[in-house]
Amino acid sequence: MSEGIRVYVVKYPDRKMLAMRYRDPVTGKQVARSTGETRRKEADRVAAKWEAELREGRYASPSKTTWADLVDRYSAEKLAGLSHGTNSKVESLLSVVDQLMNPSGLKVAQVDARWVSRLRTELRNAGRAETTIDGHCRHLKAMLRWGKLQGMVNEVPHIDMAKRGKGAGQCRSGIESNKEAK
């Protein structure tokens, strides 16, 4: 279906820059945007690149989904089937995000690696432990991945998790055996 996409360069009389447009084969609506060029040759190059991206499926328009929409759907559709403990942890994450990041009006497309890094910094400044921060980030990543599967998120940002030091195990038996060795 995307093979039928053809991008045309047009000149609108009220604009300085040339524009490019195509008709969406799914919706039938015309989609247009500026080429950022005033010369026809450069505008044709930009349009050809956009057409190639559209045909190959690489281009995705920025998501218009808001943070509140994602949270509402995730809570209603995904969390309903999870355990009470998981629900409370996700609710804790959402509460912390509301307090520290003020997500009113935030678009999901704005949640990128820089935003997540800022969240981690705010959590550290609030006195949260690294394990708590990592737990919040894991639930955030799960929520964003679910949103991507639902078509609400275009790209899930890279979220770093803290690395344990060498020899730092998870189980208590490792700690007890170190005590016995002393």
Short mmCIF file of N, CA and C in Angstrom, two decimals:
data_model
loop_
_atom_site.label_atom_id
_atom_site.label_comp_id
_atom_site.label_asym_id
_atom_site.label_seq_id
_atom_site.Cartn_x
_atom_site.Cartn_y
_atom_site.Cartn_z
N MET A 1 0.82 -1.20 0.00
CA MET A 1 0.00 0.00 0.00
C MET A 1 0.86 1.26 0.00
N SER A 2 2.01 1.22 0.73
CA SER A 2 2.86 2.40 0.79
C SER A 2 3.63 2.62 -0.51
N GLU A 3 3.62 1.62 -1.41
CA GLU A 3 4.31 1.81 -2.69
C GLU A 3 3.63 2.88 -3.53
N GLY A 4 2.35 3.14 -3.28
CA GLY A 4 1.61 4.12 -4.05
C GLY A 4 1.82 5.55 -3.58
N ILE A 5 2.63 5.75 -2.56
CA ILE A 5 2.85 7.10 -2.04
C ILE A 5 3.75 7.87 -3.00
N ARG A 6 3.32 9.07 -3.35
CA ARG A 6 4.09 9.95 -4.23
C ARG A 6 4.09 11.33 -3.59
N VAL A 7 5.28 11.84 -3.30
CA VAL A 7 5.42 13.16 -2.68
C VAL A 7 5.65 14.20 -3.77
N TYR A 8 4.88 15.28 -3.74
CA TYR A 8 4.99 16.36 -4.71
C TYR A 8 5.50 17.63 -4.03
N VAL A 9 6.29 18.40 -4.74
CA VAL A 9 6.77 19.70 -4.26
C VAL A 9 5.83 20.76 -4.82
N VAL A 10 5.37 21.62 -3.92
CA VAL A 10 4.43 22.67 -4.34
C VAL A 10 4.88 24.01 -3.75
N LYS A 11 4.44 25.09 -4.40
CA LYS A 11 4.73 26.45 -3.93
C LYS A 11 3.41 27.08 -3.53
N TYR A 12 3.29 27.39 -2.24
CA TYR A 12 2.11 28.11 -1.76
C TYR A 12 2.40 29.60 -1.88
N PRO A 13 1.45 30.38 -2.37
CA PRO A 13 1.71 31.80 -2.61
C PRO A 13 2.00 32.61 -1.35
N ASP A 14 1.50 32.15 -0.20
CA ASP A 14 1.69 32.92 1.02
C ASP A 14 2.93 32.49 1.82
N ARG A 15 3.76 31.60 1.25
CA ARG A 15 4.92 31.09 1.98
C ARG A 15 6.19 31.27 1.16
N LYS A 16 7.27 31.52 1.87
CA LYS A 16 8.56 31.69 1.22
C LYS A 16 9.16 30.34 0.81
N MET A 17 9.06 29.37 1.72
CA MET A 17 9.65 28.04 1.47
C MET A 17 8.71 27.17 0.64
N LEU A 18 9.32 26.29 -0.15
CA LEU A 18 8.54 25.31 -0.89
C LEU A 18 8.03 24.24 0.08
N ALA A 19 6.89 23.66 -0.24
CA ALA A 19 6.30 22.63 0.60
C ALA A 19 6.28 21.31 -0.16
N MET A 20 6.12 20.23 0.57
CA MET A 20 5.95 18.92 -0.05
C MET A 20 4.70 18.29 0.54
N ARG A 21 4.00 17.50 -0.27
CA ARG A 21 2.77 16.90 0.21
C ARG A 21 2.51 15.59 -0.51
N TYR A 22 1.67 14.78 0.14
CA TYR A 22 1.22 13.52 -0.45
C TYR A 22 -0.14 13.20 0.13
N ARG A 23 -0.85 12.27 -0.50
CA ARG A 23 -2.15 11.84 -0.01
C ARG A 23 -1.95 10.51 0.72
N ASP A 24 -2.36 10.48 1.99
CA ASP A 24 -2.23 9.28 2.82
C ASP A 24 -3.16 8.19 2.27
N PRO A 25 -2.61 7.03 1.88
CA PRO A 25 -3.45 5.98 1.28
C PRO A 25 -4.43 5.35 2.28
N VAL A 26 -4.17 5.46 3.57
CA VAL A 26 -5.05 4.86 4.57
C VAL A 26 -6.24 5.78 4.87
N THR A 27 -5.95 7.03 5.19
CA THR A 27 -7.01 7.97 5.58
C THR A 27 -7.57 8.75 4.40
N GLY A 28 -6.80 8.86 3.34
CA GLY A 28 -7.23 9.66 2.19
C GLY A 28 -6.98 11.14 2.36
N LYS A 29 -6.41 11.53 3.50
CA LYS A 29 -6.14 12.95 3.77
C LYS A 29 -4.81 13.37 3.17
N GLN A 30 -4.75 14.64 2.83
CA GLN A 30 -3.51 15.21 2.32
C GLN A 30 -2.61 15.58 3.49
N VAL A 31 -1.34 15.18 3.41
CA VAL A 31 -0.36 15.49 4.45
C VAL A 31 0.70 16.38 3.81
N ALA A 32 0.98 17.52 4.43
CA ALA A 32 1.94 18.46 3.87
C ALA A 32 2.87 18.96 4.95
N ARG A 33 4.09 19.30 4.54
CA ARG A 33 5.04 19.95 5.43
C ARG A 33 6.06 20.71 4.60
N SER A 34 6.76 21.61 5.25
CA SER A 34 7.73 22.44 4.55
C SER A 34 8.98 21.64 4.21
N THR A 35 9.59 22.01 3.10
CA THR A 35 10.87 21.39 2.74
C THR A 35 12.03 22.12 3.41
N GLY A 36 11.78 23.36 3.82
CA GLY A 36 12.84 24.17 4.40
C GLY A 36 13.76 24.76 3.34
N GLU A 37 13.37 24.65 2.08
CA GLU A 37 14.18 25.11 0.95
C GLU A 37 13.39 26.11 0.11
N THR A 38 14.12 27.03 -0.52
CA THR A 38 13.49 27.98 -1.43
C THR A 38 13.77 27.63 -2.89
N ARG A 39 14.82 26.82 -3.12
CA ARG A 39 15.16 26.44 -4.49
C ARG A 39 14.56 25.08 -4.82
N ARG A 40 14.04 24.98 -6.02
CA ARG A 40 13.31 23.79 -6.45
C ARG A 40 14.17 22.51 -6.42
N LYS A 41 15.40 22.60 -6.82
CA LYS A 41 16.27 21.42 -6.90
C LYS A 41 16.49 20.81 -5.51
N GLU A 42 16.80 21.65 -4.52
CA GLU A 42 17.01 21.16 -3.16
C GLU A 42 15.70 20.63 -2.56
N ALA A 43 14.59 21.30 -2.87
CA ALA A 43 13.29 20.87 -2.37
C ALA A 43 12.92 19.49 -2.94
N ASP A 44 13.26 19.26 -4.22
CA ASP A 44 13.02 17.95 -4.82
C ASP A 44 13.82 16.86 -4.11
N ARG A 45 15.05 17.16 -3.72
CA ARG A 45 15.88 16.19 -2.99
C ARG A 45 15.27 15.84 -1.63
N VAL A 46 14.83 16.87 -0.92
CA VAL A 46 14.20 16.65 0.39
C VAL A 46 12.93 15.82 0.23
N ALA A 47 12.13 16.14 -0.78
CA ALA A 47 10.89 15.41 -1.02
C ALA A 47 11.17 13.95 -1.39
N ALA A 48 12.20 13.71 -2.19
CA ALA A 48 12.55 12.34 -2.57
C ALA A 48 12.97 11.52 -1.34
N LYS A 49 13.70 12.17 -0.44
CA LYS A 49 14.13 11.49 0.79
C LYS A 49 12.92 11.15 1.65
N TRP A 50 12.00 12.09 1.80
CA TRP A 50 10.79 11.85 2.59
C TRP A 50 9.94 10.75 1.96
N GLU A 51 9.84 10.76 0.65
CA GLU A 51 9.07 9.73 -0.06
C GLU A 51 9.67 8.35 0.19
N ALA A 52 10.99 8.25 0.14
CA ALA A 52 11.66 6.97 0.40
C ALA A 52 11.38 6.49 1.82
N GLU A 53 11.43 7.41 2.79
CA GLU A 53 11.14 7.05 4.18
C GLU A 53 9.70 6.57 4.34
N LEU A 54 8.78 7.24 3.67
CA LEU A 54 7.37 6.86 3.75
C LEU A 54 7.15 5.48 3.13
N ARG A 55 7.76 5.23 2.00
CA ARG A 55 7.57 3.95 1.32
C ARG A 55 8.18 2.79 2.10
N GLU A 56 9.30 3.04 2.76
CA GLU A 56 9.96 1.98 3.52
C GLU A 56 9.40 1.84 4.93
N GLY A 57 8.53 2.74 5.31
CA GLY A 57 7.94 2.67 6.65
C GLY A 57 8.82 3.20 7.75
N ARG A 58 9.91 3.90 7.42
CA ARG A 58 10.81 4.44 8.43
C ARG A 58 10.28 5.71 9.07
N TYR A 59 9.45 6.43 8.35
CA TYR A 59 8.95 7.69 8.87
C TYR A 59 7.74 7.44 9.75
N ALA A 60 7.73 8.02 10.92
CA ALA A 60 6.57 7.96 11.80
C ALA A 60 6.34 9.37 12.32
N SER A 61 5.16 9.88 12.10
CA SER A 61 4.87 11.23 12.59
C SER A 61 4.91 11.22 14.11
N PRO A 62 5.31 12.32 14.72
CA PRO A 62 5.40 12.36 16.17
C PRO A 62 4.05 12.03 16.83
N SER A 63 4.13 11.25 17.89
CA SER A 63 2.92 10.85 18.60
C SER A 63 2.28 12.06 19.27
N LYS A 64 0.98 12.15 19.14
CA LYS A 64 0.24 13.24 19.78
C LYS A 64 -0.38 12.79 21.10
N THR A 65 -0.08 11.56 21.51
CA THR A 65 -0.61 11.02 22.76
C THR A 65 -0.02 11.76 23.94
N THR A 66 -0.86 12.12 24.89
CA THR A 66 -0.38 12.80 26.09
C THR A 66 0.00 11.77 27.14
N TRP A 67 0.79 12.22 28.11
CA TRP A 67 1.19 11.37 29.23
C TRP A 67 -0.05 10.87 29.97
N ALA A 68 -1.02 11.75 30.18
CA ALA A 68 -2.24 11.38 30.90
C ALA A 68 -3.00 10.28 30.16
N ASP A 69 -3.07 10.36 28.84
CA ASP A 69 -3.76 9.34 28.05
C ASP A 69 -3.07 7.98 28.20
N LEU A 70 -1.74 7.99 28.13
CA LEU A 70 -0.98 6.75 28.28
C LEU A 70 -1.21 6.15 29.66
N VAL A 71 -1.14 6.98 30.70
CA VAL A 71 -1.32 6.49 32.07
C VAL A 71 -2.73 5.93 32.25
N ASP A 72 -3.73 6.62 31.75
CA ASP A 72 -5.11 6.16 31.89
C ASP A 72 -5.31 4.80 31.21
N ARG A 73 -4.85 4.67 29.98
CA ARG A 73 -5.02 3.40 29.27
C ARG A 73 -4.20 2.29 29.89
N TYR A 74 -2.97 2.59 30.32
CA TYR A 74 -2.12 1.57 30.94
C TYR A 74 -2.77 1.08 32.23
N SER A 75 -3.29 2.00 33.02
CA SER A 75 -3.94 1.63 34.28
C SER A 75 -5.18 0.77 34.03
N ALA A 76 -5.99 1.16 33.07
CA ALA A 76 -7.24 0.44 32.80
C ALA A 76 -7.02 -0.90 32.10
N GLU A 77 -6.08 -0.95 31.17
CA GLU A 77 -5.93 -2.14 30.34
C GLU A 77 -4.86 -3.11 30.82
N LYS A 78 -3.75 -2.62 31.30
CA LYS A 78 -2.64 -3.49 31.66
C LYS A 78 -2.59 -3.80 33.16
N LEU A 79 -2.68 -2.75 33.98
CA LEU A 79 -2.54 -2.96 35.41
C LEU A 79 -3.68 -3.76 36.01
N ALA A 80 -4.84 -3.73 35.37
CA ALA A 80 -5.99 -4.46 35.90
C ALA A 80 -5.70 -5.96 36.03
N GLY A 81 -4.84 -6.49 35.19
CA GLY A 81 -4.52 -7.92 35.21
C GLY A 81 -3.28 -8.27 36.00
N LEU A 82 -2.64 -7.29 36.62
CA LEU A 82 -1.41 -7.55 37.37
C LEU A 82 -1.67 -7.61 38.87
N SER A 83 -0.69 -8.09 39.62
CA SER A 83 -0.85 -8.27 41.06
C SER A 83 -0.98 -6.94 41.80
N HIS A 84 -1.47 -7.03 43.03
CA HIS A 84 -1.64 -5.84 43.86
C HIS A 84 -0.29 -5.16 44.13
N GLY A 85 0.76 -5.96 44.35
CA GLY A 85 2.09 -5.40 44.60
C GLY A 85 2.61 -4.61 43.41
N THR A 86 2.43 -5.15 42.22
CA THR A 86 2.86 -4.45 41.01
C THR A 86 2.07 -3.17 40.82
N ASN A 87 0.76 -3.25 41.07
CA ASN A 87 -0.08 -2.05 40.96
C ASN A 87 0.41 -0.95 41.90
N SER A 88 0.74 -1.32 43.13
CA SER A 88 1.18 -0.30 44.09
C SER A 88 2.52 0.30 43.68
N LYS A 89 3.41 -0.50 43.10
CA LYS A 89 4.70 0.03 42.65
C LYS A 89 4.53 0.99 41.48
N VAL A 90 3.65 0.64 40.55
CA VAL A 90 3.41 1.53 39.41
C VAL A 90 2.72 2.80 39.88
N GLU A 91 1.78 2.68 40.80
CA GLU A 91 1.12 3.87 41.35
C GLU A 91 2.14 4.77 42.05
N SER A 92 3.12 4.16 42.72
CA SER A 92 4.19 4.92 43.36
C SER A 92 5.00 5.68 42.32
N LEU A 93 5.34 5.00 41.22
CA LEU A 93 6.07 5.65 40.12
C LEU A 93 5.28 6.83 39.58
N LEU A 94 4.01 6.62 39.31
CA LEU A 94 3.18 7.68 38.73
C LEU A 94 3.04 8.86 39.70
N SER A 95 2.95 8.57 40.98
CA SER A 95 2.87 9.63 41.99
C SER A 95 4.16 10.45 42.01
N VAL A 96 5.29 9.77 41.96
CA VAL A 96 6.59 10.45 41.97
C VAL A 96 6.75 11.30 40.71
N VAL A 97 6.35 10.78 39.56
CA VAL A 97 6.45 11.54 38.31
C VAL A 97 5.57 12.78 38.40
N ASP A 98 4.37 12.64 38.96
CA ASP A 98 3.49 13.81 39.12
C ASP A 98 4.11 14.86 40.02
N GLN A 99 4.75 14.43 41.09
CA GLN A 99 5.34 15.38 42.05
C GLN A 99 6.59 16.05 41.50
N LEU A 100 7.47 15.26 40.91
CA LEU A 100 8.79 15.78 40.54
C LEU A 100 8.89 16.34 39.12
N MET A 101 8.11 15.79 38.20
CA MET A 101 8.29 16.16 36.79
C MET A 101 7.16 17.02 36.23
N ASN A 102 6.07 17.18 36.95
CA ASN A 102 4.94 18.00 36.51
C ASN A 102 4.55 17.69 35.06
N PRO A 103 3.97 16.49 34.83
CA PRO A 103 3.72 16.07 33.44
C PRO A 103 2.45 16.63 32.80
N SER A 104 1.80 17.62 33.40
CA SER A 104 0.58 18.15 32.78
C SER A 104 0.91 18.73 31.40
N GLY A 105 0.20 18.26 30.40
CA GLY A 105 0.43 18.72 29.03
C GLY A 105 1.60 18.04 28.34
N LEU A 106 2.26 17.11 29.02
CA LEU A 106 3.42 16.41 28.46
C LEU A 106 2.96 15.43 27.38
N LYS A 107 3.61 15.48 26.23
CA LYS A 107 3.36 14.52 25.17
C LYS A 107 4.31 13.34 25.36
N VAL A 108 3.84 12.14 25.04
CA VAL A 108 4.67 10.95 25.20
C VAL A 108 5.92 11.04 24.32
N ALA A 109 5.82 11.74 23.20
CA ALA A 109 6.98 11.90 22.31
C ALA A 109 8.10 12.70 22.99
N GLN A 110 7.76 13.48 24.03
CA GLN A 110 8.77 14.25 24.75
C GLN A 110 9.51 13.42 25.80
N VAL A 111 9.02 12.22 26.09
CA VAL A 111 9.67 11.34 27.05
C VAL A 111 10.82 10.66 26.32
N ASP A 112 12.01 11.23 26.46
CA ASP A 112 13.20 10.70 25.80
C ASP A 112 14.25 10.39 26.86
N ALA A 113 15.44 10.01 26.42
CA ALA A 113 16.51 9.64 27.36
C ALA A 113 16.88 10.82 28.26
N ARG A 114 16.83 12.02 27.74
CA ARG A 114 17.15 13.19 28.55
C ARG A 114 16.11 13.40 29.65
N TRP A 115 14.82 13.18 29.32
CA TRP A 115 13.74 13.31 30.30
C TRP A 115 13.91 12.26 31.41
N VAL A 116 14.23 11.02 31.02
CA VAL A 116 14.43 9.94 31.99
C VAL A 116 15.63 10.24 32.88
N SER A 117 16.69 10.76 32.30
CA SER A 117 17.87 11.13 33.08
C SER A 117 17.52 12.22 34.10
N ARG A 118 16.70 13.17 33.68
CA ARG A 118 16.26 14.23 34.60
C ARG A 118 15.42 13.64 35.73
N LEU A 119 14.56 12.67 35.40
CA LEU A 119 13.75 11.99 36.42
C LEU A 119 14.66 11.28 37.43
N ARG A 120 15.67 10.57 36.93
CA ARG A 120 16.61 9.88 37.84
C ARG A 120 17.31 10.88 38.76
N THR A 121 17.71 12.01 38.22
CA THR A 121 18.38 13.05 39.02
C THR A 121 17.44 13.59 40.09
N GLU A 122 16.20 13.86 39.71
CA GLU A 122 15.21 14.36 40.67
C GLU A 122 14.96 13.34 41.78
N LEU A 123 14.91 12.06 41.42
CA LEU A 123 14.71 11.01 42.42
C LEU A 123 15.90 10.94 43.38
N ARG A 124 17.11 11.06 42.86
CA ARG A 124 18.31 11.08 43.72
C ARG A 124 18.28 12.28 44.66
N ASN A 125 17.93 13.44 44.12
CA ASN A 125 17.87 14.66 44.93
C ASN A 125 16.79 14.55 46.01
N ALA A 126 15.76 13.74 45.76
CA ALA A 126 14.69 13.54 46.74
C ALA A 126 15.08 12.50 47.78
N GLY A 127 16.28 11.92 47.65
CA GLY A 127 16.77 10.98 48.65
C GLY A 127 16.39 9.53 48.42
N ARG A 128 15.95 9.18 47.21
CA ARG A 128 15.58 7.80 46.92
C ARG A 128 16.85 6.95 46.74
N ALA A 129 16.75 5.69 47.13
CA ALA A 129 17.86 4.73 46.97
C ALA A 129 17.98 4.33 45.51
N GLU A 130 19.16 3.91 45.11
CA GLU A 130 19.39 3.51 43.71
C GLU A 130 18.50 2.33 43.32
N THR A 131 18.27 1.42 44.25
CA THR A 131 17.40 0.28 43.92
C THR A 131 15.97 0.75 43.67
N THR A 132 15.51 1.74 44.41
CA THR A 132 14.18 2.30 44.20
C THR A 132 14.11 3.00 42.85
N ILE A 133 15.15 3.77 42.54
CA ILE A 133 15.19 4.48 41.25
C ILE A 133 15.16 3.48 40.11
N ASP A 134 15.95 2.40 40.22
CA ASP A 134 15.96 1.38 39.18
C ASP A 134 14.60 0.71 39.04
N GLY A 135 13.94 0.46 40.17
CA GLY A 135 12.61 -0.13 40.12
C GLY A 135 11.62 0.77 39.40
N HIS A 136 11.67 2.07 39.70
CA HIS A 136 10.80 3.01 39.01
C HIS A 136 11.09 3.02 37.51
N CYS A 137 12.36 3.00 37.15
CA CYS A 137 12.74 3.03 35.74
C CYS A 137 12.30 1.75 35.02
N ARG A 138 12.36 0.61 35.71
CA ARG A 138 11.91 -0.64 35.08
C ARG A 138 10.41 -0.57 34.77
N HIS A 139 9.63 -0.04 35.71
CA HIS A 139 8.19 0.07 35.48
C HIS A 139 7.88 1.11 34.40
N LEU A 140 8.65 2.19 34.36
CA LEU A 140 8.49 3.19 33.31
C LEU A 140 8.78 2.59 31.95
N LYS A 141 9.86 1.81 31.86
CA LYS A 141 10.22 1.16 30.60
C LYS A 141 9.13 0.18 30.16
N ALA A 142 8.59 -0.58 31.11
CA ALA A 142 7.52 -1.53 30.79
C ALA A 142 6.29 -0.79 30.27
N MET A 143 5.96 0.33 30.90
CA MET A 143 4.80 1.11 30.48
C MET A 143 5.01 1.67 29.06
N LEU A 144 6.20 2.19 28.79
CA LEU A 144 6.48 2.75 27.47
C LEU A 144 6.50 1.66 26.39
N ARG A 145 7.04 0.48 26.73
CA ARG A 145 7.04 -0.62 25.76
C ARG A 145 5.61 -1.07 25.45
N TRP A 146 4.77 -1.13 26.48
CA TRP A 146 3.37 -1.47 26.26
C TRP A 146 2.72 -0.41 25.36
N GLY A 147 3.01 0.86 25.62
CA GLY A 147 2.48 1.95 24.80
C GLY A 147 2.92 1.83 23.35
N LYS A 148 4.14 1.37 23.13
CA LYS A 148 4.64 1.18 21.75
C LYS A 148 3.84 0.07 21.07
N LEU A 149 3.58 -1.02 21.79
CA LEU A 149 2.78 -2.11 21.21
C LEU A 149 1.36 -1.66 20.88
N GLN A 150 0.84 -0.71 21.64
CA GLN A 150 -0.51 -0.21 21.42
C GLN A 150 -0.55 0.91 20.38
N GLY A 151 0.61 1.35 19.89
CA GLY A 151 0.66 2.41 18.89
C GLY A 151 0.59 3.81 19.48
N MET A 152 0.76 3.93 20.77
CA MET A 152 0.70 5.24 21.43
C MET A 152 2.08 5.90 21.51
N VAL A 153 3.14 5.09 21.43
CA VAL A 153 4.51 5.57 21.56
C VAL A 153 5.27 5.17 20.30
N ASN A 154 5.99 6.11 19.69
CA ASN A 154 6.77 5.79 18.49
C ASN A 154 8.08 5.11 18.83
N GLU A 155 8.75 5.61 19.85
CA GLU A 155 10.08 5.08 20.19
C GLU A 155 10.25 5.08 21.70
N VAL A 156 10.71 3.94 22.22
CA VAL A 156 10.99 3.82 23.65
C VAL A 156 12.43 4.29 23.87
N PRO A 157 12.62 5.27 24.76
CA PRO A 157 13.98 5.77 24.98
C PRO A 157 14.84 4.74 25.70
N HIS A 158 16.15 4.88 25.54
CA HIS A 158 17.08 4.01 26.26
C HIS A 158 17.08 4.44 27.72
N ILE A 159 16.88 3.48 28.61
CA ILE A 159 16.86 3.76 30.04
C ILE A 159 17.97 2.96 30.69
N ASP A 160 18.98 3.66 31.23
CA ASP A 160 20.11 3.01 31.90
C ASP A 160 19.69 2.50 33.25
N MET A 161 20.19 1.32 33.59
CA MET A 161 20.00 0.76 34.93
C MET A 161 21.36 0.74 35.61
N ALA A 162 21.38 0.96 36.92
CA ALA A 162 22.64 0.96 37.66
C ALA A 162 23.26 -0.43 37.61
N LYS A 163 24.56 -0.47 37.50
CA LYS A 163 25.29 -1.73 37.49
C LYS A 163 25.79 -2.02 38.90
N ARG A 164 25.69 -3.29 39.30
CA ARG A 164 26.23 -3.70 40.59
C ARG A 164 27.73 -3.85 40.47
N GLY A 165 28.40 -3.60 41.56
CA GLY A 165 29.85 -3.79 41.58
C GLY A 165 30.21 -5.25 41.46
N LYS A 166 31.44 -5.53 41.07
CA LYS A 166 31.89 -6.90 40.89
C LYS A 166 31.83 -7.63 42.24
N GLY A 167 31.22 -8.79 42.22
CA GLY A 167 31.13 -9.60 43.43
C GLY A 167 29.93 -9.25 44.31
N ALA A 168 29.17 -8.24 43.93
CA ALA A 168 28.00 -7.88 44.72
C ALA A 168 26.83 -8.74 44.25
N GLY A 169 26.50 -9.73 45.04
CA GLY A 169 25.43 -10.66 44.67
C GLY A 169 24.09 -10.18 45.17
N GLN A 170 23.06 -10.85 44.71
CA GLN A 170 21.71 -10.48 45.13
C GLN A 170 21.29 -11.24 46.38
N CYS A 171 21.79 -12.46 46.53
CA CYS A 171 21.29 -13.28 47.63
C CYS A 171 22.01 -12.98 48.94
N ARG A 172 21.32 -13.24 50.03
CA ARG A 172 21.89 -12.98 51.35
C ARG A 172 22.94 -14.01 51.71
N SER A 173 22.87 -15.19 51.11
CA SER A 173 23.84 -16.23 51.45
C SER A 173 25.25 -15.79 51.09
N GLY A 174 25.39 -14.98 50.04
CA GLY A 174 26.71 -14.46 49.68
C GLY A 174 27.24 -13.52 50.74
N ILE A 175 26.37 -12.75 51.36
CA ILE A 175 26.77 -11.82 52.41
C ILE A 175 27.18 -12.61 53.65
N GLU A 176 26.39 -13.64 53.98
CA GLU A 176 26.69 -14.44 55.15
C GLU A 176 27.99 -15.20 54.98
N SER A 177 28.27 -15.71 53.77
CA SER A 177 29.53 -16.45 53.57
C SER A 177 30.72 -15.51 53.67
N ASN A 178 30.56 -14.23 53.30
CA ASN A 178 31.66 -13.28 53.46
C ASN A 178 31.92 -13.02 54.94
N LYS A 179 30.89 -12.99 55.77
CA LYS A 179 31.05 -12.80 57.20
C LYS A 179 31.78 -13.97 57.83
N GLU A 180 31.43 -15.19 57.36
CA GLU A 180 32.06 -16.38 57.91
C GLU A 180 33.55 -16.43 57.57
N ALA A 181 33.92 -15.89 56.40
CA ALA A 181 35.31 -15.92 55.95
C ALA A 181 36.18 -15.03 56.81
N LYS A 182 35.60 -13.98 57.42
CA LYS A 182 36.37 -13.05 58.24
C LYS A 182 36.64 -13.64 59.55
#
